[in-house]
Amino acid sequence: MRKQRLVVFSGAGVSAESGLRTFRDADGLWEQYPIEEVATPEAWQRDPRKVLHFYDLRRAQVLAALPNAAHRAIADLEEWFEVDVVTQNIDDLHERAGSSRVMHLHGEITLARSTVDPTFVTPVNGPSLRWGDRCPLGSQLRPHIVWFGEPVPMIEAAAERIAKADLLVVVGTSLQVYPAAGLVHYLHPAAALHLVDPMDPPSGMARARHWKQKASAGMPALASHLISALSDR
Ligand code: APR
């Protein structure tokens, strides 16, 4: 029998217990750093050093962080399901936990890209991307991040994966940022939908089974549930 297709759609909450702050919870990142000062093309035009500094802090924290039980539970599901992770996170904790197919909708903090040739993407060696670090064409490198107001290049590929999924697990996202938040609507009505988040979901998620827990407890519990349901098939 073919393995069922399971998509995990994750947000900042899955990495919260690895010590990485979320964006919109109390004391979230956007409270301390206004979006329009650090995460838009206009911010980059106005004050690129400030933008580089903001992402250097994020990169240093990611490099120091470790995957938690939620990332590991998601990776372990590959033994039982055909798993695709679609994440809004810019950290690499899903990969480090062992997930083999991870799509980063909003970019990756460990990568930089050219400001004249968006296809030139290169690893950042260490925590800092500096003013003066240039691509082979001589232009300043920028963080490989999708900023507010920029297109999300992976959105169609992500929608296709979700449209074909037998199960969708949404974990640790406030579902406030589009187009990513709209992805859940591509799920087939007959497919199972689970949500892991300590907070109540937006109204569009009414049909989800809600695991109202933190990810490090909720994700392993949900994984056990999904695996034991396989033997009932
Ligand atoms: N376990 C699971 N969920 C948690 C935990 C936890 N330990 N702690 C917080 N959460 C939940 C919150 O209840 C909230 O629903 O994680 C979610 C975090 O929401 P946001 O801070 O809005 O993060 P996210 O949804 O990933 O943001 C989407 O917005 O700012 C942009 O580009 C950024 O990718 C990000 C996007």
CSV table of N, CA and C in Angstrom, one decimal, residues 54-220:
chain,number,residue,atom,x,y,z
A,54,PHE,N,19.7,43.2,12.1
A,54,PHE,CA,18.6,42.4,12.6
A,54,PHE,C,18.7,40.9,12.2
A,55,TYR,N,19.1,40.7,11.0
A,55,TYR,CA,19.2,39.3,10.5
A,55,TYR,C,20.4,38.6,11.1
A,56,ASP,N,21.5,39.4,11.3
A,56,ASP,CA,22.7,38.8,12.0
A,56,ASP,C,22.3,38.2,13.4
A,57,LEU,N,21.4,39.0,14.1
A,57,LEU,CA,21.0,38.5,15.4
A,57,LEU,C,20.2,37.2,15.3
A,58,ARG,N,19.3,37.2,14.3
A,58,ARG,CA,18.5,36.0,14.1
A,58,ARG,C,19.4,34.8,13.7
A,59,ARG,N,20.4,35.1,12.9
A,59,ARG,CA,21.2,34.0,12.4
A,59,ARG,C,22.0,33.4,13.6
A,60,ALA,N,22.6,34.3,14.4
A,60,ALA,CA,23.4,33.9,15.6
A,60,ALA,C,22.5,33.0,16.5
A,61,GLN,N,21.2,33.4,16.7
A,61,GLN,CA,20.4,32.6,17.5
A,61,GLN,C,20.0,31.2,16.9
A,62,VAL,N,19.8,31.2,15.6
A,62,VAL,CA,19.5,30.0,15.0
A,62,VAL,C,20.7,29.0,15.0
A,63,LEU,N,21.9,29.6,14.8
A,63,LEU,CA,23.1,28.7,14.9
A,63,LEU,C,23.3,28.1,16.3
A,64,ALA,N,22.8,28.8,17.3
A,64,ALA,CA,23.0,28.3,18.7
A,64,ALA,C,21.8,27.4,19.1
A,65,ALA,N,20.8,27.4,18.3
A,65,ALA,CA,19.6,26.6,18.7
A,65,ALA,C,19.7,25.2,18.3
A,66,LEU,N,18.9,24.3,19.0
A,66,LEU,CA,18.8,22.9,18.6
A,66,LEU,C,17.4,22.5,18.3
A,67,PRO,N,17.2,21.6,17.5
A,67,PRO,CA,15.8,21.1,17.2
A,67,PRO,C,15.2,20.6,18.5
A,68,ASN,N,13.9,20.7,18.6
A,68,ASN,CA,13.2,20.2,19.8
A,68,ASN,C,12.3,18.9,19.5
A,69,ALA,N,11.6,18.5,20.5
A,69,ALA,CA,10.8,17.2,20.3
A,69,ALA,C,9.8,17.3,19.1
A,70,ALA,N,9.4,18.5,18.9
A,70,ALA,CA,8.4,18.7,17.8
A,70,ALA,C,9.1,18.5,16.4
A,71,HIS,N,10.2,19.1,16.2
A,71,HIS,CA,10.9,18.9,15.0
A,71,HIS,C,11.3,17.4,14.8
A,72,ARG,N,11.7,16.8,15.9
A,72,ARG,CA,12.1,15.4,15.8
A,72,ARG,C,10.9,14.5,15.5
A,73,ALA,N,9.7,14.8,16.1
A,73,ALA,CA,8.5,14.0,15.8
A,73,ALA,C,8.1,14.1,14.4
A,74,ILE,N,8.3,15.3,13.8
A,74,ILE,CA,7.9,15.5,12.4
A,74,ILE,C,8.9,14.7,11.5
A,75,ALA,N,10.2,14.8,11.8
A,75,ALA,CA,11.1,14.0,11.0
A,75,ALA,C,10.9,12.5,11.1
A,76,ASP,N,10.5,12.0,12.3
A,76,ASP,CA,10.3,10.6,12.5
A,76,ASP,C,9.1,10.1,11.7
A,77,LEU,N,8.2,11.0,11.4
A,77,LEU,CA,7.0,10.5,10.7
A,77,LEU,C,7.3,10.0,9.3
A,78,GLU,N,8.5,10.3,8.8
A,78,GLU,CA,8.9,9.9,7.4
A,78,GLU,C,9.0,8.3,7.4
A,79,GLU,N,9.1,7.7,8.5
A,79,GLU,CA,9.1,6.2,8.5
A,79,GLU,C,7.8,5.7,8.1
A,80,TRP,N,6.7,6.5,8.3
A,80,TRP,CA,5.3,6.0,8.2
A,80,TRP,C,4.6,6.7,7.0
A,81,PHE,N,5.0,7.9,6.7
A,81,PHE,CA,4.2,8.7,5.8
A,81,PHE,C,5.2,9.3,4.8
A,82,GLU,N,4.7,9.7,3.6
A,82,GLU,CA,5.4,10.5,2.7
A,82,GLU,C,5.3,11.9,3.2
A,83,VAL,N,6.3,12.5,3.7
A,83,VAL,CA,6.2,13.8,4.4
A,83,VAL,C,6.8,14.9,3.7
A,84,ASP,N,6.1,16.0,3.5
A,84,ASP,CA,6.6,17.2,3.0
A,84,ASP,C,6.4,18.3,4.1
A,85,VAL,N,7.5,19.0,4.4
A,85,VAL,CA,7.4,20.1,5.4
A,85,VAL,C,7.3,21.4,4.6
A,86,VAL,N,6.3,22.2,4.8
A,86,VAL,CA,6.2,23.5,4.2
A,86,VAL,C,6.3,24.5,5.4
A,87,THR,N,7.4,25.2,5.5
A,87,THR,CA,7.6,26.0,6.7
A,87,THR,C,7.7,27.5,6.3
A,88,GLN,N,7.2,28.3,7.2
A,88,GLN,CA,7.4,29.7,7.1
A,88,GLN,C,8.7,30.2,7.8
A,89,ASN,N,9.3,29.2,8.5
A,89,ASN,CA,10.5,29.5,9.3
A,89,ASN,C,11.7,29.7,8.4
A,90,ILE,N,12.6,30.6,8.9
A,90,ILE,CA,13.8,30.8,8.2
A,90,ILE,C,15.0,30.0,8.8
A,91,ASP,N,14.7,29.3,9.9
A,91,ASP,CA,15.7,28.5,10.6
A,91,ASP,C,15.8,27.1,9.9
A,92,ASP,N,16.9,26.4,10.2
A,92,ASP,CA,17.1,25.1,9.6
A,92,ASP,C,16.9,23.9,10.6
A,93,LEU,N,16.0,24.1,11.5
A,93,LEU,CA,15.8,23.1,12.6
A,93,LEU,C,15.1,21.9,12.1
A,94,HIS,N,14.2,22.1,11.1
A,94,HIS,CA,13.5,20.9,10.5
A,94,HIS,C,14.6,20.0,9.9
A,95,GLU,N,15.5,20.6,9.1
A,95,GLU,CA,16.5,19.8,8.4
A,95,GLU,C,17.4,19.2,9.5
A,96,ARG,N,17.8,19.9,10.5
A,96,ARG,CA,18.7,19.3,11.5
A,96,ARG,C,18.1,18.2,12.3
A,97,ALA,N,16.8,18.2,12.4
A,97,ALA,CA,16.1,17.1,13.1
A,97,ALA,C,16.0,15.9,12.2
A,98,GLY,N,16.2,16.1,10.9
A,98,GLY,CA,16.2,14.9,10.0
A,98,GLY,C,15.1,14.9,8.9
A,99,SER,N,14.3,16.0,8.8
A,99,SER,CA,13.3,16.0,7.7
A,99,SER,C,14.0,16.2,6.4
A,100,SER,N,13.6,15.4,5.4
A,100,SER,CA,14.4,15.4,4.2
A,100,SER,C,13.8,16.3,3.1
A,101,ARG,N,12.5,16.6,3.2
A,101,ARG,CA,11.9,17.5,2.2
A,101,ARG,C,11.3,18.7,2.9
A,102,VAL,N,12.0,19.8,2.8
A,102,VAL,CA,11.6,21.0,3.5
A,102,VAL,C,11.5,22.2,2.5
A,103,MET,N,10.4,22.8,2.5
A,103,MET,CA,10.2,23.9,1.6
A,103,MET,C,10.1,25.2,2.4
A,104,HIS,N,11.0,26.1,2.2
A,104,HIS,CA,11.0,27.4,3.0
A,104,HIS,C,10.3,28.5,2.3
A,105,LEU,N,9.1,28.8,2.7
A,105,LEU,CA,8.3,29.8,2.0
A,105,LEU,C,9.0,31.2,2.1
A,106,HIS,N,9.5,31.5,3.3
A,106,HIS,CA,10.0,32.9,3.5
A,106,HIS,C,11.5,33.0,3.6
A,107,GLY,N,12.2,32.0,3.0
A,107,GLY,CA,13.6,32.1,2.8
A,107,GLY,C,14.4,31.4,3.9
A,108,GLU,N,15.7,31.5,3.9
A,108,GLU,CA,16.6,30.8,4.8
A,108,GLU,C,17.6,31.7,5.4
A,109,ILE,N,17.8,31.8,6.7
A,109,ILE,CA,18.7,32.7,7.3
A,109,ILE,C,20.1,32.4,7.1
A,110,THR,N,20.4,31.1,6.8
A,110,THR,CA,21.8,30.7,6.6
A,110,THR,C,22.3,31.0,5.1
A,111,LEU,N,21.4,31.6,4.3
A,111,LEU,CA,21.8,31.9,2.9
A,111,LEU,C,21.7,33.4,2.7
A,112,ALA,N,22.5,33.8,1.7
A,112,ALA,CA,22.5,35.2,1.2
A,112,ALA,C,22.2,35.2,-0.3
A,113,ARG,N,21.8,36.3,-0.8
A,113,ARG,CA,21.6,36.3,-2.3
A,113,ARG,C,22.0,37.7,-2.8
A,114,SER,N,22.3,37.7,-4.1
A,114,SER,CA,22.7,38.9,-4.8
A,114,SER,C,21.6,39.9,-4.9
A,115,THR,N,21.9,41.2,-4.9
A,115,THR,CA,20.8,42.2,-5.1
A,115,THR,C,20.6,42.5,-6.5
A,116,VAL,N,21.5,42.0,-7.4
A,116,VAL,CA,21.2,42.2,-8.9
A,116,VAL,C,20.8,40.9,-9.6
A,117,ASP,N,21.2,39.8,-9.1
A,117,ASP,CA,20.8,38.5,-9.7
A,117,ASP,C,20.2,37.6,-8.7
A,118,PRO,N,18.9,37.6,-8.6
A,118,PRO,CA,18.2,36.8,-7.5
A,118,PRO,C,18.5,35.3,-7.6
A,119,THR,N,19.1,34.8,-8.7
A,119,THR,CA,19.4,33.4,-8.8
A,119,THR,C,20.7,33.1,-8.1
A,120,PHE,N,21.5,34.1,-7.8
A,120,PHE,CA,22.8,33.8,-7.2
A,120,PHE,C,22.5,33.8,-5.6
A,121,VAL,N,22.6,32.5,-5.1
A,121,VAL,CA,22.3,32.3,-3.7
A,121,VAL,C,23.5,31.6,-3.1
A,122,THR,N,24.0,32.0,-2.0
A,122,THR,CA,25.3,31.5,-1.4
A,122,THR,C,25.2,31.3,0.1
A,123,PRO,N,25.8,30.3,0.7
A,123,PRO,CA,25.8,30.2,2.1
A,123,PRO,C,26.4,31.4,2.8
A,124,VAL,N,25.9,31.8,4.0
A,124,VAL,CA,26.6,32.8,4.8
A,124,VAL,C,27.5,32.0,5.7
A,125,ASN,N,28.8,32.3,5.7
A,125,ASN,CA,29.7,31.5,6.6
A,125,ASN,C,29.8,32.2,7.9
A,126,GLY,N,29.2,31.6,8.9
A,126,GLY,CA,29.2,32.2,10.3
A,126,GLY,C,28.0,33.1,10.5
A,127,PRO,N,27.9,33.8,11.6
A,127,PRO,CA,26.7,34.5,11.9
A,127,PRO,C,26.5,35.8,11.1
A,128,SER,N,27.5,36.4,10.5
A,128,SER,CA,27.4,37.8,10.0
A,128,SER,C,27.4,37.8,8.5
A,129,LEU,N,26.5,38.6,7.9
A,129,LEU,CA,26.5,39.1,6.5
A,129,LEU,C,26.8,40.5,6.6
A,130,ARG,N,28.0,40.9,6.0
A,130,ARG,CA,28.4,42.3,6.3
A,130,ARG,C,28.1,43.2,5.1
A,131,TRP,N,28.0,44.5,5.4
A,131,TRP,CA,28.0,45.6,4.4
A,131,TRP,C,29.3,45.5,3.7
A,132,GLY,N,29.3,45.4,2.4
A,132,GLY,CA,30.5,45.2,1.7
A,132,GLY,C,30.7,43.7,1.2
A,133,ASP,N,30.0,42.8,1.7
A,133,ASP,CA,30.0,41.4,1.2
A,133,ASP,C,29.3,41.4,-0.2
A,134,ARG,N,30.0,41.0,-1.2
A,134,ARG,CA,29.5,41.2,-2.6
A,134,ARG,C,29.3,39.9,-3.3
A,135,CYS,N,28.4,39.9,-4.3
A,135,CYS,CA,28.2,38.7,-5.2
A,135,CYS,C,29.3,38.8,-6.3
A,136,PRO,N,29.5,37.8,-7.1
A,136,PRO,CA,30.5,37.8,-8.2
A,136,PRO,C,30.3,39.0,-9.2
A,137,LEU,N,29.0,39.5,-9.3
A,137,LEU,CA,28.8,40.7,-10.2
A,137,LEU,C,29.1,42.0,-9.5
A,138,GLY,N,29.5,41.9,-8.2
A,138,GLY,CA,29.9,43.1,-7.5
A,138,GLY,C,28.8,43.8,-6.7
A,139,SER,N,27.6,43.2,-6.6
A,139,SER,CA,26.5,43.9,-5.9
A,139,SER,C,26.5,43.3,-4.4
A,140,GLN,N,26.0,44.2,-3.5
A,140,GLN,CA,25.9,43.8,-2.1
A,140,GLN,C,25.0,42.6,-2.0
A,141,LEU,N,25.4,41.7,-1.1
A,141,LEU,CA,24.6,40.5,-0.8
A,141,LEU,C,23.5,40.9,0.3
A,142,ARG,N,22.4,40.4,0.1
A,142,ARG,CA,21.3,40.6,1.1
A,142,ARG,C,20.9,39.2,1.7
A,143,PRO,N,20.2,39.3,2.9
A,143,PRO,CA,19.7,38.0,3.4
A,143,PRO,C,18.7,37.4,2.4
A,144,HIS,N,18.8,36.0,2.4
A,144,HIS,CA,17.9,35.3,1.5
A,144,HIS,C,16.5,35.1,2.2
A,145,ILE,N,15.8,36.2,2.3
A,145,ILE,CA,14.6,36.2,3.1
A,145,ILE,C,13.5,36.9,2.2
A,146,VAL,N,12.3,36.4,2.3
A,146,VAL,CA,11.2,37.0,1.6
A,146,VAL,C,10.6,38.1,2.5
A,147,TRP,N,10.8,39.3,2.1
A,147,TRP,CA,10.3,40.4,3.0
A,147,TRP,C,8.9,40.7,2.7
A,148,PHE,N,8.2,41.5,3.6
A,148,PHE,CA,6.9,41.9,3.4
A,148,PHE,C,6.8,42.8,2.1
A,149,GLY,N,5.8,42.5,1.3
A,149,GLY,CA,5.7,43.2,0.0
A,149,GLY,C,6.4,42.5,-1.1
A,150,GLU,N,7.1,41.4,-0.9
A,150,GLU,CA,7.8,40.7,-1.9
A,150,GLU,C,7.0,39.4,-2.3
A,151,PRO,N,7.1,39.0,-3.5
A,151,PRO,CA,6.4,37.7,-3.9
A,151,PRO,C,7.0,36.5,-3.1
A,152,VAL,N,6.2,35.5,-3.0
A,152,VAL,CA,6.6,34.3,-2.3
A,152,VAL,C,6.8,33.2,-3.4
A,153,PRO,N,8.1,33.0,-3.9
A,153,PRO,CA,8.3,32.2,-5.1
A,153,PRO,C,7.8,30.8,-4.9
A,154,MET,N,7.8,30.2,-3.7
A,154,MET,CA,7.5,28.8,-3.5
A,154,MET,C,6.0,28.5,-3.3
A,155,ILE,N,5.2,29.6,-3.4
A,155,ILE,CA,3.8,29.4,-3.0
A,155,ILE,C,3.0,28.4,-3.8
A,156,GLU,N,3.3,28.4,-5.1
A,156,GLU,CA,2.5,27.5,-6.0
A,156,GLU,C,2.9,26.1,-5.8
A,157,ALA,N,4.2,25.8,-5.6
A,157,ALA,CA,4.7,24.5,-5.3
A,157,ALA,C,4.1,24.0,-4.0
A,158,ALA,N,4.0,24.9,-3.0
A,158,ALA,CA,3.5,24.5,-1.7
A,158,ALA,C,2.0,24.2,-1.9
A,159,ALA,N,1.3,25.0,-2.6
A,159,ALA,CA,-0.2,24.7,-2.8
A,159,ALA,C,-0.4,23.4,-3.5
A,160,GLU,N,0.4,23.1,-4.4
A,160,GLU,CA,0.3,21.8,-5.1
A,160,GLU,C,0.5,20.6,-4.2
A,161,ARG,N,1.5,20.7,-3.3
A,161,ARG,CA,1.7,19.6,-2.3
A,161,ARG,C,0.5,19.5,-1.4
A,162,ILE,N,0.0,20.6,-0.9
A,162,ILE,CA,-1.1,20.5,0.0
A,162,ILE,C,-2.4,20.0,-0.7
A,163,ALA,N,-2.6,20.4,-1.9
A,163,ALA,CA,-3.8,19.9,-2.7
A,163,ALA,C,-3.7,18.4,-2.8
A,164,LYS,N,-2.5,17.8,-2.9
A,164,LYS,CA,-2.4,16.3,-3.0
A,164,LYS,C,-2.4,15.6,-1.7
A,165,ALA,N,-2.4,16.3,-0.6
A,165,ALA,CA,-2.1,15.7,0.7
A,165,ALA,C,-3.3,14.9,1.2
A,166,ASP,N,-3.0,13.7,1.9
A,166,ASP,CA,-4.1,13.0,2.6
A,166,ASP,C,-4.3,13.6,3.9
A,167,LEU,N,-3.3,14.2,4.5
A,167,LEU,CA,-3.4,14.8,5.8
A,167,LEU,C,-2.5,16.1,5.9
A,168,LEU,N,-3.1,17.1,6.6
A,168,LEU,CA,-2.3,18.3,6.8
A,168,LEU,C,-2.2,18.6,8.3
A,169,VAL,N,-1.0,18.8,8.7
A,169,VAL,CA,-0.8,19.2,10.1
A,169,VAL,C,-0.3,20.6,10.1
A,170,VAL,N,-1.0,21.5,10.8
A,170,VAL,CA,-0.6,22.9,10.9
A,170,VAL,C,-0.1,23.1,12.3
A,171,VAL,N,1.2,23.6,12.4
A,171,VAL,CA,1.8,23.6,13.8
A,171,VAL,C,2.5,25.0,14.0
A,172,GLY,N,2.0,25.7,15.0
A,172,GLY,CA,2.8,26.9,15.5
A,172,GLY,C,2.8,28.0,14.6
A,173,THR,N,1.6,28.3,14.0
A,173,THR,CA,1.5,29.5,13.2
A,173,THR,C,0.2,30.2,13.5
A,174,SER,N,0.3,31.6,13.5
A,174,SER,CA,-0.9,32.4,13.8
A,174,SER,C,-1.8,32.5,12.6
A,175,LEU,N,-1.4,32.0,11.4
A,175,LEU,CA,-2.1,32.1,10.2
A,175,LEU,C,-2.6,33.5,9.9
A,176,GLN,N,-1.7,34.5,10.1
A,176,GLN,CA,-2.0,35.9,9.8
A,176,GLN,C,-1.4,36.4,8.6
A,177,VAL,N,-0.4,35.7,8.1
A,177,VAL,CA,0.4,36.3,7.0
A,177,VAL,C,0.1,35.6,5.7
A,178,TYR,N,-0.4,36.3,4.7
A,178,TYR,CA,-0.8,35.8,3.4
A,178,TYR,C,0.4,36.1,2.4
A,179,PRO,N,0.6,35.3,1.4
A,179,PRO,CA,-0.3,34.2,1.0
A,179,PRO,C,-0.2,32.9,1.7
A,180,ALA,N,0.8,32.8,2.6
A,180,ALA,CA,1.1,31.5,3.3
A,180,ALA,C,-0.2,31.0,4.0
A,181,ALA,N,-0.9,31.9,4.7
A,181,ALA,CA,-2.0,31.4,5.5
A,181,ALA,C,-3.1,30.9,4.6
A,182,GLY,N,-3.2,31.3,3.4
A,182,GLY,CA,-4.2,30.8,2.5
A,182,GLY,C,-4.0,29.4,2.0
A,183,LEU,N,-2.8,28.8,2.3
A,183,LEU,CA,-2.5,27.5,1.8
A,183,LEU,C,-3.5,26.4,2.3
A,184,VAL,N,-3.9,26.6,3.5
A,184,VAL,CA,-4.8,25.5,4.1
A,184,VAL,C,-6.0,25.3,3.3
A,185,HIS,N,-6.4,26.3,2.5
A,185,HIS,CA,-7.7,26.2,1.7
A,185,HIS,C,-7.5,25.3,0.5
A,186,TYR,N,-6.2,25.0,0.2
A,186,TYR,CA,-6.0,24.0,-0.9
A,186,TYR,C,-6.2,22.6,-0.5
A,187,LEU,N,-6.4,22.3,0.7
A,187,LEU,CA,-6.5,21.0,1.2
A,187,LEU,C,-7.9,20.4,0.7
A,188,HIS,N,-7.8,19.1,0.2
A,188,HIS,CA,-9.0,18.5,-0.2
A,188,HIS,C,-10.0,18.3,1.0
A,189,PRO,N,-11.3,18.6,0.7
A,189,PRO,CA,-12.3,18.5,1.9
A,189,PRO,C,-12.3,17.1,2.6
A,190,ALA,N,-11.9,16.1,1.9
A,190,ALA,CA,-11.9,14.7,2.5
A,190,ALA,C,-10.6,14.5,3.3
A,191,ALA,N,-9.6,15.3,3.1
A,191,ALA,CA,-8.3,15.1,3.8
A,191,ALA,C,-8.4,15.5,5.3
A,192,ALA,N,-7.6,14.8,6.1
A,192,ALA,CA,-7.7,15.2,7.6
A,192,ALA,C,-6.8,16.4,7.9
A,193,LEU,N,-7.3,17.2,8.8
A,193,LEU,CA,-6.7,18.5,9.1
A,193,LEU,C,-6.4,18.5,10.7
A,194,HIS,N,-5.2,18.7,11.1
A,194,HIS,CA,-4.8,18.8,12.5
A,194,HIS,C,-4.1,20.1,12.7
A,195,LEU,N,-4.3,20.6,13.9
A,195,LEU,CA,-3.7,21.9,14.3
A,195,LEU,C,-3.0,21.7,15.7
A,196,VAL,N,-1.8,22.1,15.8
A,196,VAL,CA,-1.1,22.0,17.1
A,196,VAL,C,-0.7,23.5,17.4
A,197,ASP,N,-1.3,24.0,18.4
A,197,ASP,CA,-1.0,25.4,18.8
A,197,ASP,C,-1.7,25.6,20.2
A,198,PRO,N,-1.0,26.3,21.1
A,198,PRO,CA,-1.6,26.5,22.5
A,198,PRO,C,-2.7,27.5,22.4
A,199,MET,N,-2.8,28.3,21.3
A,199,MET,CA,-3.8,29.4,21.2
A,199,MET,C,-4.9,28.9,20.3
A,200,ASP,N,-6.1,29.6,20.4
A,200,ASP,CA,-7.2,29.2,19.6
A,200,ASP,C,-7.0,29.6,18.2
A,201,PRO,N,-7.4,28.8,17.2
A,201,PRO,CA,-7.2,29.1,15.8
A,201,PRO,C,-8.1,30.2,15.2
A,202,PRO,N,-7.8,30.8,14.1
A,202,PRO,CA,-8.7,31.6,13.4
A,202,PRO,C,-10.0,30.8,13.0
A,203,SER,N,-11.1,31.5,12.7
A,203,SER,CA,-12.3,30.9,12.4
A,203,SER,C,-12.3,29.9,11.2
A,204,GLY,N,-11.4,30.2,10.2
A,204,GLY,CA,-11.3,29.4,9.0
A,204,GLY,C,-10.8,28.0,9.3
A,205,MET,N,-10.3,27.7,10.5
A,205,MET,CA,-9.8,26.4,10.9
A,205,MET,C,-10.8,25.6,11.7
A,206,ALA,N,-12.0,25.9,11.6
A,206,ALA,CA,-13.0,25.3,12.5
A,206,ALA,C,-13.1,23.8,12.3
A,207,ARG,N,-12.8,23.3,11.1
A,207,ARG,CA,-12.9,21.8,10.9
A,207,ARG,C,-11.7,21.0,11.4
A,208,ALA,N,-10.6,21.8,11.8
A,208,ALA,CA,-9.4,21.1,12.3
A,208,ALA,C,-9.6,20.4,13.6
A,209,ARG,N,-8.9,19.3,13.8
A,209,ARG,CA,-8.8,18.7,15.1
A,209,ARG,C,-7.7,19.5,15.8
A,210,HIS,N,-8.1,20.1,17.0
A,210,HIS,CA,-7.1,21.0,17.6
A,210,HIS,C,-6.4,20.4,18.8
A,211,TRP,N,-5.1,20.3,18.7
A,211,TRP,CA,-4.2,19.8,19.8
A,211,TRP,C,-3.7,21.0,20.5
A,212,LYS,N,-4.5,21.4,21.5
A,212,LYS,CA,-4.2,22.7,22.1
A,212,LYS,C,-3.1,22.6,23.1
A,213,GLN,N,-1.9,22.5,22.6
A,213,GLN,CA,-0.7,22.2,23.4
A,213,GLN,C,0.5,22.9,22.7
A,214,LYS,N,1.6,23.0,23.5
A,214,LYS,CA,2.8,23.5,22.9
A,214,LYS,C,3.3,22.4,21.9
A,215,ALA,N,4.1,22.8,21.0
A,215,ALA,CA,4.5,21.9,19.9
A,215,ALA,C,5.3,20.7,20.5
A,216,SER,N,6.1,20.9,21.5
A,216,SER,CA,7.0,19.8,21.9
A,216,SER,C,6.2,18.7,22.6
A,217,ALA,N,5.0,19.0,23.1
A,217,ALA,CA,4.1,17.9,23.6
A,217,ALA,C,3.1,17.5,22.6
A,218,GLY,N,2.5,18.5,21.9
A,218,GLY,CA,1.4,18.2,21.0
A,218,GLY,C,1.8,17.5,19.8
A,219,MET,N,3.0,17.8,19.3
A,219,MET,CA,3.4,17.1,18.0
A,219,MET,C,3.7,15.7,18.2
A,220,PRO,N,4.5,15.3,19.3
A,220,PRO,CA,4.7,13.8,19.5
A,220,PRO,C,3.4,13.1,19.8
